[in-house]
Amino acid sequence: MYQGFRRSYNKRINSGGNAYLFIVVLFVLSIGLLNIIKWKNFIPIQVDGLNQIGFLHNMIDIFKNKTIILLMIAFLIFNFTMIPLLKLLFPALIVYENNFSSTTLALYEVSFSLGLIILSVSHIFTKTGVNKSKFSIVFSFFLCSIGMLIIGLSQYVFIGAIGSLIIGCSPSLMRIHNNSFFQSTIPLEKQSDFFAIRGVILNSVSSFSIATISMAIAMFNSQYVIIIISGILFILGFLLLIFQRTNVG
């Protein structure tokens, strides 16, 4: 088994396609670095020196809260793993590695979208709050981890589609309650600054995410990458759960 994996690994590394992939990865990384270097241009609050001081003061006050820092990091990693899912991980696993048809790929993507719709619509009829948001954020990590594990281990198309449906539920759950939590805990006069910098960070991470997952798939395969992502999300959910239990309020 090890020798077979090793031959597969060497074939991936030495293939001409990976040289092209490496060039693409470098290009995408350069775009991400450029976004970070130019982040000031995307924040409308920074007009003059006085506004810059006010912006930095607001950010310092906000990030003194350990819960906000931890949630920001967790949400960043969550987005990092989810961005390449439909455009990169699903096609690599379903079409390239398992040789299924584009119809199967469409089934997975439709299942994912259906999960998004179900959770989004259900929240129209439910109330949000700080405690509920904390629970839902943690639950979304576990939910996504379970869905990833089902897809990574299942050999059956429809079971994998159920896993995709479960994964689709988690981004809606995460985004709705993540925003609700920050809106409930951050003072109103500081929210515009916070959401501005959060938007810049989340937009910048997409380039690094696609580049990193692309290299991971080239070195190993998408099934292993999906299982690893499942483990990372489970650990993050567990850490958030422990943090909530040890930090009341």
Tab-separated table of C-alpha atoms in Angstrom:
chain	number	residue	atom	x	y	z
A	1	MET	CA	0.000	0.000	0.000
A	2	TYR	CA	2.828	2.345	0.931
A	3	GLN	CA	4.694	1.617	-2.334
A	4	GLY	CA	1.538	2.253	-4.318
A	5	PHE	CA	1.032	5.580	-2.547
A	6	ARG	CA	4.682	6.441	-3.125
A	7	ARG	CA	4.457	5.757	-6.870
A	8	SER	CA	1.304	7.840	-7.069
A	9	TYR	CA	3.056	10.627	-5.131
A	10	ASN	CA	6.107	10.598	-7.434
A	11	LYS	CA	3.896	10.554	-10.508
A	12	ARG	CA	2.085	13.647	-9.291
A	13	ILE	CA	5.269	15.520	-8.416
A	14	ASN	CA	7.066	14.704	-11.654
A	15	SER	CA	4.168	15.278	-14.039
A	16	GLY	CA	4.404	18.227	-16.396
A	17	GLY	CA	1.002	19.425	-15.276
A	18	ASN	CA	2.315	20.174	-11.817
A	19	ALA	CA	4.955	22.529	-13.222
A	20	TYR	CA	2.130	24.513	-14.791
A	21	LEU	CA	0.202	24.298	-11.513
A	22	PHE	CA	3.206	25.642	-9.609
A	23	ILE	CA	3.337	28.691	-11.914
A	24	VAL	CA	-0.373	29.292	-11.354
A	25	VAL	CA	0.086	28.961	-7.587
A	26	LEU	CA	2.884	31.563	-7.598
A	27	PHE	CA	0.710	33.921	-9.628
A	28	VAL	CA	-2.241	33.529	-7.271
A	29	LEU	CA	-0.012	34.043	-4.230
A	30	SER	CA	1.340	37.251	-5.734
A	31	ILE	CA	-2.224	38.527	-6.108
A	32	GLY	CA	-2.916	37.723	-2.462
A	33	LEU	CA	0.228	39.530	-1.325
A	34	LEU	CA	-0.703	42.546	-3.435
A	35	ASN	CA	-4.138	42.634	-1.785
A	36	ILE	CA	-2.565	42.684	1.668
A	37	ILE	CA	-0.032	45.365	0.720
A	38	LYS	CA	-2.806	47.543	-0.727
A	39	TRP	CA	-5.319	46.879	2.087
A	40	LYS	CA	-5.512	50.562	3.039
A	41	ASN	CA	-7.059	51.415	-0.312
A	42	PHE	CA	-10.073	49.247	0.475
A	43	ILE	CA	-10.936	50.850	3.839
A	44	PRO	CA	-13.011	53.989	3.304
A	45	ILE	CA	-12.626	55.127	6.916
A	46	GLN	CA	-8.959	56.023	6.325
A	47	VAL	CA	-9.162	59.490	4.814
A	48	ASP	CA	-6.754	61.520	6.879
A	49	GLY	CA	-4.398	61.147	9.847
A	50	LEU	CA	-7.133	61.736	12.405
A	51	ASN	CA	-9.335	59.028	10.945
A	52	GLN	CA	-6.393	56.634	10.822
A	53	ILE	CA	-5.777	57.161	14.547
A	54	GLY	CA	-9.453	56.581	15.276
A	55	PHE	CA	-9.469	53.448	13.139
A	56	LEU	CA	-6.418	51.965	14.850
A	57	HIS	CA	-7.797	52.846	18.283
A	58	ASN	CA	-11.063	51.065	17.456
A	59	MET	CA	-9.220	47.983	16.210
A	60	ILE	CA	-7.068	47.820	19.347
A	61	ASP	CA	-10.123	48.076	21.585
A	62	ILE	CA	-12.009	45.426	19.624
A	63	PHE	CA	-9.175	42.901	19.492
A	64	LYS	CA	-8.525	43.137	23.223
A	65	ASN	CA	-11.463	40.750	23.438
A	66	LYS	CA	-10.012	37.206	23.265
A	67	THR	CA	-13.331	35.766	22.099
A	68	ILE	CA	-13.405	38.085	19.082
A	69	ILE	CA	-9.801	37.230	18.182
A	70	LEU	CA	-10.450	33.486	18.425
A	71	LEU	CA	-13.636	33.709	16.377
A	72	MET	CA	-11.897	35.796	13.724
A	73	ILE	CA	-9.092	33.230	13.408
A	74	ALA	CA	-11.555	30.334	13.354
A	75	PHE	CA	-13.762	32.042	10.767
A	76	LEU	CA	-10.676	32.808	8.668
A	77	ILE	CA	-9.608	29.142	8.690
A	78	PHE	CA	-13.188	28.064	7.959
A	79	ASN	CA	-13.274	30.288	4.862
A	80	PHE	CA	-9.770	29.147	3.916
A	81	THR	CA	-10.968	25.538	3.722
A	82	MET	CA	-14.372	26.217	2.146
A	83	ILE	CA	-13.428	28.570	-0.713
A	84	PRO	CA	-11.785	25.862	-2.925
A	85	LEU	CA	-14.483	23.248	-2.212
A	86	LEU	CA	-16.764	23.598	-5.237
A	87	LYS	CA	-14.250	24.858	-7.794
A	88	LEU	CA	-11.270	22.698	-6.843
A	89	LEU	CA	-11.821	19.863	-4.344
A	90	PHE	CA	-15.089	18.487	-5.724
A	91	PRO	CA	-13.927	18.395	-9.381
A	92	ALA	CA	-10.580	16.842	-8.387
A	93	LEU	CA	-12.213	14.133	-6.257
A	94	ILE	CA	-15.257	13.329	-8.382
A	95	VAL	CA	-14.095	13.790	-11.970
A	96	TYR	CA	-10.305	13.409	-11.908
A	97	GLU	CA	-9.734	10.761	-9.218
A	98	ASN	CA	-12.982	8.743	-9.200
A	99	ASN	CA	-13.753	9.172	-12.912
A	100	PHE	CA	-17.398	10.007	-12.311
A	101	SER	CA	-19.379	12.042	-14.814
A	102	SER	CA	-20.129	15.740	-14.699
A	103	THR	CA	-23.659	14.758	-13.638
A	104	THR	CA	-22.273	13.424	-10.362
A	105	LEU	CA	-20.335	16.633	-9.861
A	106	ALA	CA	-23.541	18.587	-10.466
A	107	LEU	CA	-25.345	16.399	-7.898
A	108	TYR	CA	-22.762	17.279	-5.247
A	109	GLU	CA	-22.932	20.981	-6.074
A	110	VAL	CA	-26.731	21.037	-6.097
A	111	SER	CA	-26.771	19.226	-2.736
A	112	PHE	CA	-24.392	21.826	-1.345
A	113	SER	CA	-26.570	24.677	-2.635
A	114	LEU	CA	-29.667	23.005	-1.225
A	115	GLY	CA	-28.032	22.943	2.212
A	116	LEU	CA	-27.291	26.655	1.926
A	117	ILE	CA	-30.889	27.432	0.993
A	118	ILE	CA	-32.439	25.270	3.719
A	119	LEU	CA	-30.441	26.858	6.528
A	120	SER	CA	-30.841	30.384	5.170
A	121	VAL	CA	-34.621	30.065	4.873
A	122	SER	CA	-34.978	28.390	8.274
A	123	HIS	CA	-33.285	31.342	9.973
A	124	ILE	CA	-36.016	33.679	8.762
A	125	PHE	CA	-38.323	32.056	11.302
A	126	THR	CA	-35.867	31.789	14.199
A	127	LYS	CA	-34.487	34.368	16.618
A	128	THR	CA	-30.797	34.961	17.162
A	129	GLY	CA	-28.921	35.895	20.321
A	130	VAL	CA	-25.394	35.881	21.716
A	131	ASN	CA	-25.662	32.472	23.407
A	132	LYS	CA	-27.427	30.892	20.450
A	133	SER	CA	-24.846	32.385	18.088
A	134	LYS	CA	-21.975	30.934	20.130
A	135	PHE	CA	-23.551	27.470	20.036
A	136	SER	CA	-24.375	27.693	16.318
A	137	ILE	CA	-20.843	28.778	15.391
A	138	VAL	CA	-19.361	25.778	17.205
A	139	PHE	CA	-21.986	23.464	15.725
A	140	SER	CA	-21.224	24.685	12.199
A	141	PHE	CA	-17.604	23.517	12.562
A	142	PHE	CA	-18.685	20.056	13.692
A	143	LEU	CA	-21.340	19.927	10.958
A	144	CYS	CA	-18.858	20.772	8.225
A	145	SER	CA	-16.321	18.321	9.666
A	146	ILE	CA	-18.868	15.489	9.557
A	147	GLY	CA	-19.870	16.310	5.987
A	148	MET	CA	-16.224	16.395	4.857
A	149	LEU	CA	-15.541	13.059	6.552
A	150	ILE	CA	-18.556	11.445	4.859
A	151	ILE	CA	-17.359	12.605	1.438
A	152	GLY	CA	-13.756	11.612	2.142
A	153	LEU	CA	-14.592	8.076	3.284
A	154	SER	CA	-17.720	7.166	1.323
A	155	GLN	CA	-17.504	5.127	-1.866
A	156	TYR	CA	-21.160	5.725	-2.765
A	157	VAL	CA	-22.346	8.720	-4.768
A	158	PHE	CA	-25.594	9.401	-2.927
A	159	ILE	CA	-24.002	9.112	0.514
A	160	GLY	CA	-21.368	11.586	-0.653
A	161	ALA	CA	-24.159	13.873	-1.866
A	162	ILE	CA	-25.667	13.749	1.640
A	163	GLY	CA	-22.260	14.776	2.979
A	164	SER	CA	-22.259	17.691	0.535
A	165	LEU	CA	-25.734	18.675	1.748
A	166	ILE	CA	-24.463	18.684	5.351
A	167	ILE	CA	-21.472	20.805	4.375
A	168	GLY	CA	-23.785	23.249	2.619
A	169	CYS	CA	-25.711	23.801	5.836
A	170	SER	CA	-22.621	24.909	7.738
A	171	PRO	CA	-21.622	28.116	5.843
A	172	SER	CA	-25.113	29.597	6.260
A	173	LEU	CA	-25.092	28.698	9.937
A	174	MET	CA	-21.615	30.141	10.374
A	175	ARG	CA	-22.142	33.412	8.497
A	176	ILE	CA	-25.520	34.266	9.990
A	177	HIS	CA	-24.490	33.679	13.583
A	178	ASN	CA	-20.975	35.016	13.117
A	179	ASN	CA	-22.394	38.345	11.954
A	180	SER	CA	-25.069	38.259	14.652
A	181	PHE	CA	-22.467	37.688	17.376
A	182	PHE	CA	-20.223	40.544	16.243
A	183	GLN	CA	-23.185	42.905	15.856
A	184	SER	CA	-24.330	42.038	19.374
A	185	THR	CA	-20.932	42.369	21.080
A	186	ILE	CA	-19.114	45.168	19.209
A	187	PRO	CA	-20.234	48.768	19.919
A	188	LEU	CA	-22.231	50.274	17.059
A	189	GLU	CA	-19.763	53.127	16.452
A	190	LYS	CA	-16.926	50.609	15.917
A	191	GLN	CA	-18.737	48.101	13.747
A	192	SER	CA	-18.029	49.811	10.416
A	193	ASP	CA	-14.277	49.743	11.085
A	194	PHE	CA	-14.377	46.129	12.215
A	195	PHE	CA	-16.431	44.815	9.291
A	196	ALA	CA	-14.246	46.785	6.858
A	197	ILE	CA	-11.019	45.163	8.037
A	198	ARG	CA	-12.714	41.772	8.301
A	199	GLY	CA	-13.877	42.060	4.696
A	200	VAL	CA	-10.367	42.887	3.500
A	201	ILE	CA	-8.878	39.921	5.376
A	202	LEU	CA	-11.484	37.458	4.128
A	203	ASN	CA	-11.159	38.665	0.522
A	204	SER	CA	-7.382	38.352	0.667
A	205	VAL	CA	-7.409	34.808	2.035
A	206	SER	CA	-9.108	33.374	-1.083
A	207	SER	CA	-5.920	33.635	-3.153
A	208	PHE	CA	-3.839	31.852	-0.527
A	209	SER	CA	-6.556	29.259	-0.021
A	210	ILE	CA	-6.771	28.214	-3.661
A	211	ALA	CA	-2.985	28.160	-4.007
A	212	THR	CA	-2.435	26.086	-0.857
A	213	ILE	CA	-5.174	23.539	-1.578
A	214	SER	CA	-3.942	23.219	-5.174
A	215	MET	CA	-0.442	22.348	-3.972
A	216	ALA	CA	-1.848	19.917	-1.391
A	217	ILE	CA	-3.850	18.090	-4.062
A	218	ALA	CA	-0.805	17.955	-6.344
A	219	MET	CA	1.318	16.378	-3.587
A	220	PHE	CA	-1.248	13.929	-2.226
A	221	ASN	CA	-4.830	13.626	-3.484
A	222	SER	CA	-8.133	15.337	-2.853
A	223	GLN	CA	-9.513	12.512	-0.688
A	224	TYR	CA	-6.681	12.867	1.831
A	225	VAL	CA	-6.953	16.656	1.704
A	226	ILE	CA	-10.698	16.505	2.463
A	227	ILE	CA	-10.120	14.161	5.425
A	228	ILE	CA	-7.372	16.448	6.765
A	229	ILE	CA	-9.675	19.466	6.456
A	230	SER	CA	-12.347	17.501	8.345
A	231	GLY	CA	-9.883	16.945	11.194
A	232	ILE	CA	-8.840	20.601	11.265
A	233	LEU	CA	-12.449	21.802	11.465
A	234	PHE	CA	-13.259	19.289	14.206
A	235	ILE	CA	-10.286	20.449	16.272
A	236	LEU	CA	-11.293	24.099	15.806
A	237	GLY	CA	-14.867	23.341	16.874
A	238	PHE	CA	-13.583	21.483	19.924
A	239	LEU	CA	-11.270	24.355	20.886
A	240	LEU	CA	-14.118	26.864	20.539
A	241	LEU	CA	-16.326	24.651	22.698
A	242	ILE	CA	-13.666	24.407	25.419
A	243	PHE	CA	-13.052	28.166	25.247
A	244	GLN	CA	-16.741	28.889	25.711
A	245	ARG	CA	-16.926	26.630	28.747
A	246	THR	CA	-13.909	28.226	30.404
A	247	ASN	CA	-14.778	31.850	29.530
A	248	VAL	CA	-18.258	32.755	30.636
A	249	GLY	CA	-19.632	35.859	28.899
